[in-house]
Short mmCIF file of C-alpha atoms in Angstrom, two decimals:
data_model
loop_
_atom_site.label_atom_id
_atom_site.label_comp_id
_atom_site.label_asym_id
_atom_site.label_seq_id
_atom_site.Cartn_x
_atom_site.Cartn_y
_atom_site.Cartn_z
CA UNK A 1 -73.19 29.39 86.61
CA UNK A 2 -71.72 28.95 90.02
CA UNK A 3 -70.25 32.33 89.75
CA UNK A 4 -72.87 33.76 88.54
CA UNK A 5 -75.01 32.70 91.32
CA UNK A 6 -72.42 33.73 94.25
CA UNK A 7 -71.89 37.32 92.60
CA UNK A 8 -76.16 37.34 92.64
CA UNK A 9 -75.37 36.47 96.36
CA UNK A 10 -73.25 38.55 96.88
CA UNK A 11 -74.12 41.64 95.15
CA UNK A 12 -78.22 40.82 96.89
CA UNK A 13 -77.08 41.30 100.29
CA UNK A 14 -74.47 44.39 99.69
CA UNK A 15 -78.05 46.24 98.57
CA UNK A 16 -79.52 44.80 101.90
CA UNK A 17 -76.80 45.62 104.19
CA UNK A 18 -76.18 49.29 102.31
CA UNK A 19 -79.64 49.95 103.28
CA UNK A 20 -79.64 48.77 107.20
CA UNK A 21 -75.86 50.30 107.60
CA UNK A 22 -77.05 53.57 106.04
CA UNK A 23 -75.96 55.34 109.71
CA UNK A 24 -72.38 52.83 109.79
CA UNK A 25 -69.10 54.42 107.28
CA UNK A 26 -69.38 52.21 103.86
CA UNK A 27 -66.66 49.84 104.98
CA UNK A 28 -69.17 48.34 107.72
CA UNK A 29 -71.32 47.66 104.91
CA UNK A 30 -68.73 45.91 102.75
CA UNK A 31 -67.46 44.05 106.09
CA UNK A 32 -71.22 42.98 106.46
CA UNK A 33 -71.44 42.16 103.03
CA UNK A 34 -68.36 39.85 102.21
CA UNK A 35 -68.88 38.29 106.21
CA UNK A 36 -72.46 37.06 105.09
CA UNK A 37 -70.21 35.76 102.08
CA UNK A 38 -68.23 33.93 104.32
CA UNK A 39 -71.22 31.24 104.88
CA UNK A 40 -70.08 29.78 101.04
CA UNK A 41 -66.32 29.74 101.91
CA UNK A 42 -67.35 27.25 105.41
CA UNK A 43 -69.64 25.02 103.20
CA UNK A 44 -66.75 24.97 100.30
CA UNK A 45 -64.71 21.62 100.21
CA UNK A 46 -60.84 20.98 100.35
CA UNK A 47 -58.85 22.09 97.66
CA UNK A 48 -57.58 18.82 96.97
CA UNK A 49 -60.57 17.80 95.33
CA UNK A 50 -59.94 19.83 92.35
CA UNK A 51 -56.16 18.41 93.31
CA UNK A 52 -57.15 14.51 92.13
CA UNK A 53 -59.00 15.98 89.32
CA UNK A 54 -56.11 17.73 88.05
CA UNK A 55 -53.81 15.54 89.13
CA UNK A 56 -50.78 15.96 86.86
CA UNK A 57 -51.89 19.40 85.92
CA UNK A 58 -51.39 21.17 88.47
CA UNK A 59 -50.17 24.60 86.83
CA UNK A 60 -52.91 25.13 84.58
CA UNK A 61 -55.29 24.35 87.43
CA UNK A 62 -53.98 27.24 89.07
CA UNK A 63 -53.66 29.61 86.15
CA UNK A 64 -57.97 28.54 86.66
CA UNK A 65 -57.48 29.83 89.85
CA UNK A 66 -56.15 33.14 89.33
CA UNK A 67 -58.77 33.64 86.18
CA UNK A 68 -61.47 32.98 88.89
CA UNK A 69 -60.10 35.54 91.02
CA UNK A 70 -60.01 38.32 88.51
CA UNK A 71 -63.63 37.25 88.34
CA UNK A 72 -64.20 37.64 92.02
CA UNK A 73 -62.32 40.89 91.81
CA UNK A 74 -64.80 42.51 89.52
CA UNK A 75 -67.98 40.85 92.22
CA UNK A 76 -66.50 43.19 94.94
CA UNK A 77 -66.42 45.77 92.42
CA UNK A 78 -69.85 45.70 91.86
CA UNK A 79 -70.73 44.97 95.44
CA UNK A 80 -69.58 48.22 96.18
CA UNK A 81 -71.10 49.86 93.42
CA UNK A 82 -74.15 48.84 94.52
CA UNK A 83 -73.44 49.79 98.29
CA UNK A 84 -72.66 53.76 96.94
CA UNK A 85 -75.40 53.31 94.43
CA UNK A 86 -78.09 52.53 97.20
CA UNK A 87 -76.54 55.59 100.19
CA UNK A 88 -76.44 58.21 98.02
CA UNK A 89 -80.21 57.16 96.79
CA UNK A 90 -81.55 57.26 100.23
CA UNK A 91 -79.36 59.94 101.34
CA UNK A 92 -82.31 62.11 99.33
CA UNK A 93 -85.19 60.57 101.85
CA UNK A 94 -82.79 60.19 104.93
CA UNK A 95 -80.09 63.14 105.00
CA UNK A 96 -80.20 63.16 108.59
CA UNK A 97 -79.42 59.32 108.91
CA UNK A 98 -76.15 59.30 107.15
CA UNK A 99 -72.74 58.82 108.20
CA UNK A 100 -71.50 62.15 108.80
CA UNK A 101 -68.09 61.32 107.50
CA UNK A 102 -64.38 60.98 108.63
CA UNK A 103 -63.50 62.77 111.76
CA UNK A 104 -60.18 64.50 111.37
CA UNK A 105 -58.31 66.99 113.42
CA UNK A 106 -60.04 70.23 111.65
CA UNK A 107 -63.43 68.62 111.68
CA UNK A 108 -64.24 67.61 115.13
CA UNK A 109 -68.41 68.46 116.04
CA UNK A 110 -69.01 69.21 119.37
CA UNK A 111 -72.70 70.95 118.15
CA UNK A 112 -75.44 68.25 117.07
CA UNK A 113 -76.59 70.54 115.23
CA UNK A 114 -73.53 70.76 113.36
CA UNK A 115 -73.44 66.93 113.32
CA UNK A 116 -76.88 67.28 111.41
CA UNK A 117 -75.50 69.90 108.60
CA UNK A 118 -71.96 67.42 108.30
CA UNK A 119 -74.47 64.59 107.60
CA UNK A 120 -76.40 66.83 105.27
CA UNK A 121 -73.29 67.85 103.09
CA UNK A 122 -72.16 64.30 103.07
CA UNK A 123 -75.87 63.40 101.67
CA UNK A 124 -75.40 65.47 98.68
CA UNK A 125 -72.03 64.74 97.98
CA UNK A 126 -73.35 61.10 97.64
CA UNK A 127 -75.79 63.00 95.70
CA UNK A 128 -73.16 64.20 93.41
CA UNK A 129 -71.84 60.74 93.21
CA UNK A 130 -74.83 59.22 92.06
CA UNK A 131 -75.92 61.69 89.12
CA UNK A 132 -71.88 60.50 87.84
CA UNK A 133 -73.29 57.14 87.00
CA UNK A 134 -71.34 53.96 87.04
CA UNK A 135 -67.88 56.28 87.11
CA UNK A 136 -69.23 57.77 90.45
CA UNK A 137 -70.42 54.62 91.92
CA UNK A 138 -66.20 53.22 91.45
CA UNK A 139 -65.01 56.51 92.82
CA UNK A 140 -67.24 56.27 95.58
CA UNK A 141 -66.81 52.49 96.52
CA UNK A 142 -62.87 51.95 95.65
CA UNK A 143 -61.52 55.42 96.54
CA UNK A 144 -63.62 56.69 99.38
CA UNK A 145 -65.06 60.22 98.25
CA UNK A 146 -65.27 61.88 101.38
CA UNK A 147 -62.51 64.14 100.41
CA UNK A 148 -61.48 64.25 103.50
CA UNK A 149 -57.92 62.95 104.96
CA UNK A 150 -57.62 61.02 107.74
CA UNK A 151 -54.46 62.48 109.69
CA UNK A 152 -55.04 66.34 108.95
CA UNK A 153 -55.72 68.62 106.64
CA UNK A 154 -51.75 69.17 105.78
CA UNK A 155 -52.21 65.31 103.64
CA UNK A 156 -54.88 66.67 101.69
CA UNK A 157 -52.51 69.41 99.92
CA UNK A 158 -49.82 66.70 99.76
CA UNK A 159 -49.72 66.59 95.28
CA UNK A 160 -51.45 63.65 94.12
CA UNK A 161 -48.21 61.43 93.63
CA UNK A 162 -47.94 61.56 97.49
CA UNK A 163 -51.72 60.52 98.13
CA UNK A 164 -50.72 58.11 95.44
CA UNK A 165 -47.56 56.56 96.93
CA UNK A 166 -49.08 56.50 100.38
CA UNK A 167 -51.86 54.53 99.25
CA UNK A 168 -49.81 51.85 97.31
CA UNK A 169 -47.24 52.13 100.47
CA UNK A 170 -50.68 50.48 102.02
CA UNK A 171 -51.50 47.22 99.99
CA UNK A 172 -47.63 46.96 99.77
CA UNK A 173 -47.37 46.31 103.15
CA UNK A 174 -50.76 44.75 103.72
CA UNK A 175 -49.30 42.02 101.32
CA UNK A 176 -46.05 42.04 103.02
CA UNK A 177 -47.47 41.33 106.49
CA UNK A 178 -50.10 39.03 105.52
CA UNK A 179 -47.67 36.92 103.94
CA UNK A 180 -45.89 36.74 106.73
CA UNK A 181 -48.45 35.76 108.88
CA UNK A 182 -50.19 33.39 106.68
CA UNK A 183 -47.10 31.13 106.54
CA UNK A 184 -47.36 31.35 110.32
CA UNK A 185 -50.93 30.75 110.99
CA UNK A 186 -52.09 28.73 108.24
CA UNK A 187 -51.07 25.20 109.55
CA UNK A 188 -53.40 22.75 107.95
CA UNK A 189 -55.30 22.39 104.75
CA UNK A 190 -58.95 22.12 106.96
CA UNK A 191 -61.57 24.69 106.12
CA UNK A 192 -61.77 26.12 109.34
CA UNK A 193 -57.90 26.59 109.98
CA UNK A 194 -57.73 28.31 106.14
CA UNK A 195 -60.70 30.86 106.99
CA UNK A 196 -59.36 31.58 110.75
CA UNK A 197 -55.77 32.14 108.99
CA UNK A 198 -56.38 34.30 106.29
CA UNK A 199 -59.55 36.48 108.41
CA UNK A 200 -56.68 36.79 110.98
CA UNK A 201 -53.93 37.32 109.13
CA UNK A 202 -55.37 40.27 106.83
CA UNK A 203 -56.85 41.80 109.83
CA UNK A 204 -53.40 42.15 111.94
CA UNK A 205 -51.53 43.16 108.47
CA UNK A 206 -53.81 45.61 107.48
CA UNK A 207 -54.47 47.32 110.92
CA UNK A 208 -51.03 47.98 111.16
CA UNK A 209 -49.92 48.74 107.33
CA UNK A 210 -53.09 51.16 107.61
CA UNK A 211 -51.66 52.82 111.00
CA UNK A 212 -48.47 53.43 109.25
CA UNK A 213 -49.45 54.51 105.95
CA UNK A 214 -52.67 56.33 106.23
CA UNK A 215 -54.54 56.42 103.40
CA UNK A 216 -58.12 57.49 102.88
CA UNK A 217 -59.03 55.19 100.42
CA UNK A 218 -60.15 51.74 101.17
CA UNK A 219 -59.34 50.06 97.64
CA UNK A 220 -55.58 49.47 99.78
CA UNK A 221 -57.45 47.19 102.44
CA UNK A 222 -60.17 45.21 100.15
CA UNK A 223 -57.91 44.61 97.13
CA UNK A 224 -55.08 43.12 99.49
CA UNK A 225 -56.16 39.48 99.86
CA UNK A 226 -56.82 39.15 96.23
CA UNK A 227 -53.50 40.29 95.30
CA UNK A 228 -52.03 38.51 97.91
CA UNK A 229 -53.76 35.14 96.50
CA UNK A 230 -53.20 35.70 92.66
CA UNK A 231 -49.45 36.17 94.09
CA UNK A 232 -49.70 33.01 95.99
CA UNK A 233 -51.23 31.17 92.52
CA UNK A 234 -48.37 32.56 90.58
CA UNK A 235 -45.59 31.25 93.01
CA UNK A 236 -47.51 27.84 93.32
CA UNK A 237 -47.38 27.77 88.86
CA UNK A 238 -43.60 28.22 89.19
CA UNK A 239 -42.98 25.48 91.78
CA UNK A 240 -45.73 22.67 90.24
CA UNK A 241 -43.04 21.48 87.88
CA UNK A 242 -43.61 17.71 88.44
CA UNK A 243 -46.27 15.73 86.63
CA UNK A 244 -46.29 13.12 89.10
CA UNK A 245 -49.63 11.06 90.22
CA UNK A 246 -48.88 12.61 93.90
CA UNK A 247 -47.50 16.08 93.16
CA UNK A 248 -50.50 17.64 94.96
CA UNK A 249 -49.18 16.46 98.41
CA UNK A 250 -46.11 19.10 97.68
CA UNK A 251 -48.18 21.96 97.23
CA UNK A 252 -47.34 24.21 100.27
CA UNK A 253 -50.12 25.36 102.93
CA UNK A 254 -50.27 28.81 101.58
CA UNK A 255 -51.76 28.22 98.35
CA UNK A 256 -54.77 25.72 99.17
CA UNK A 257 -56.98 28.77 99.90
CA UNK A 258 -59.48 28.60 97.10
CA UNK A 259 -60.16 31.86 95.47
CA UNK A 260 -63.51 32.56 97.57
CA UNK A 261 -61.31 32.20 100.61
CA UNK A 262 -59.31 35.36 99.84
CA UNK A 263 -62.27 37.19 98.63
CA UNK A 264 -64.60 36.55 101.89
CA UNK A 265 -62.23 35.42 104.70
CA UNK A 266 -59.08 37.78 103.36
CA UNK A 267 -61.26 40.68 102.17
CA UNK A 268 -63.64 40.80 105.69
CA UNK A 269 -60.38 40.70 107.72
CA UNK A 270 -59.20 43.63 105.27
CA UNK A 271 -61.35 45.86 105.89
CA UNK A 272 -62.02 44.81 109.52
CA UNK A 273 -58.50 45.82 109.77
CA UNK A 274 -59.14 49.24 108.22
CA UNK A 275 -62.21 50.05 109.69
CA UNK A 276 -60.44 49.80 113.37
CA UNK A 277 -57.47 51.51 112.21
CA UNK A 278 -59.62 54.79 111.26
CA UNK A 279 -61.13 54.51 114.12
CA UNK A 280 -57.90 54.54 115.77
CA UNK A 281 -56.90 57.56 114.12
CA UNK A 282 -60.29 59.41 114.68
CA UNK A 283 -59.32 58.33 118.43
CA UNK A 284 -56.44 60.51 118.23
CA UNK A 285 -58.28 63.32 116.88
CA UNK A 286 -60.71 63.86 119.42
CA UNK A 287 -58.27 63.40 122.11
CA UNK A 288 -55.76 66.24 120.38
CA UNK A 289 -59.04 68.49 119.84
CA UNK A 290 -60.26 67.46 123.65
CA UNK A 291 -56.28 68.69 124.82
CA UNK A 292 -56.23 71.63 122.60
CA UNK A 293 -59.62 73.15 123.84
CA UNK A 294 -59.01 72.39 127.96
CA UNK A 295 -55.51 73.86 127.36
CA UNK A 296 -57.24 77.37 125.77
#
């Protein structure tokens, strides 16, 4: 029931924020989204509650864990199928209003009115989207349908194994850097120095796995800290070999972040983290186009 009521939460103010970011790119609205989530990870309690009451048990209680994160896993899911669900309904009513999409080097708008027909096109490929049902909904939310690459043009007729590679290069190193920095930042089991850690920690790992692989589709940045945190579970089973009535005081730092923790904390960091680093690169574009047309 609990997580029935948090993905009712959750999935209640991705509609609300999808419809008052409807000018923002969708991972504002996800950002929005898991941040107003955030509110149940500060009133959460210390993992070592469920410690005592599984004291002596510690493995299977976090084989629960990583069973509650596959559930949390499919909440984004449908967070963000609701968030593509609800822009490419009022991208019918409000063409004009929508994000106009990813600025790369060969589509830089210097004419409004060419910022108005950009928005218009992206409107009905939302459109397009929506009249795919659920299947368009996923490819929207997870993959990013803009069709559009972030660096140039050349990416885009890299074959599909490249786009693929570059994207798992992504949540590779996302993991690999928010490890990292998790085992430095995360000092203390108390609420507020687990949220500051892992918001922190996913937002430095992914702004810079993002800047050097630069994939176009989000589901590298979001998915991250729940990977990272079923990873976490997994090394925690394998070291929870004692039965003892004190074995939870051996459980390391990294693994008391309870599974909403990575989803809201880790996942608004994520995609904080990704958000900036397209901007970044949409940065670079404008200056290159701003160079290019002084220079002719």
């Amino acid at each position: 029931m609990s997580l029935l009521q948090l993905a009712m939460l959750v999935w209640a103010m991705a509609a609300i924020c999808a419809i008052v970011t409807i000018t923002a790119r969708p991972e504002g609205t996800l950002f929005a989204t898991l941040v107003g989530a955030m509110g149940v990870s500060m009133h959460s309690t210390q993992i070592r509650m469920l410690f005592w009451s599984h004291d002596g048990s510690l493995a299977g209680l976090f084989l629960q864990l990583i069973i509650e994160l596959l559930v949390l896993f499919v909440i984004v899911v449908g967070a963000i199928h609701i968030i593509w669900r609800i822009r490419a309904l009022m991208s019918k009513s409000f063409p004009k209003l929508m994000w106009t999409g990813r600025i790369t080097a060969e589509t830089v708008i210097d004419d409004p009115q060419d910022a108005v027909a950009a928005a218009g096109r992206h409107a009905e490929m939302l459109r397009g989207l929506h009249r795919m049902g659920f299947l368009g909904g996923l490819l929207g939310g997870i993959l990013g349908p803009e069709g559009m690459p972030i660096i140039s043009s050349k990416q885009e007729r890299k074959s599909r194994k490249a786009i693929l590679v570059c994207t798992v290069s992504c949540l590779i190193a996302t993991i690999l850097y928010s490890s990292i920095l998790l085992m430095l930042l995360m000092q203390s089991a108390q609420r507020g120095q687990i949220i500051f850690a892992l918001f922190g920690s996913f937002l430095l790992a992914t702004l810079i796995a993002h800047q050097q692989f630069a994939t176009r589709f989000s589901v590298a940045a979001w998915s991250a800290p729940l990977i990272t945190g079923i990873v976490f579970y997994v090394l925690a089973i394998a070291s929870s070999g004692d039965v003892e009535a004190n074995a939870w005081t051996r459980v390391q730092l990294f693994t008391r972040a309870l599974p909403i923790d990575w989803m809201t904390a880790g996942g608004a960091g994520a995609v904080l983290g990704y958000w900036i680093s397209e901007r970044v690169h949409e940065l670079r574009h404008l200056e290159r186009h701003l160079e290019e047309k002084q220079s002719s």
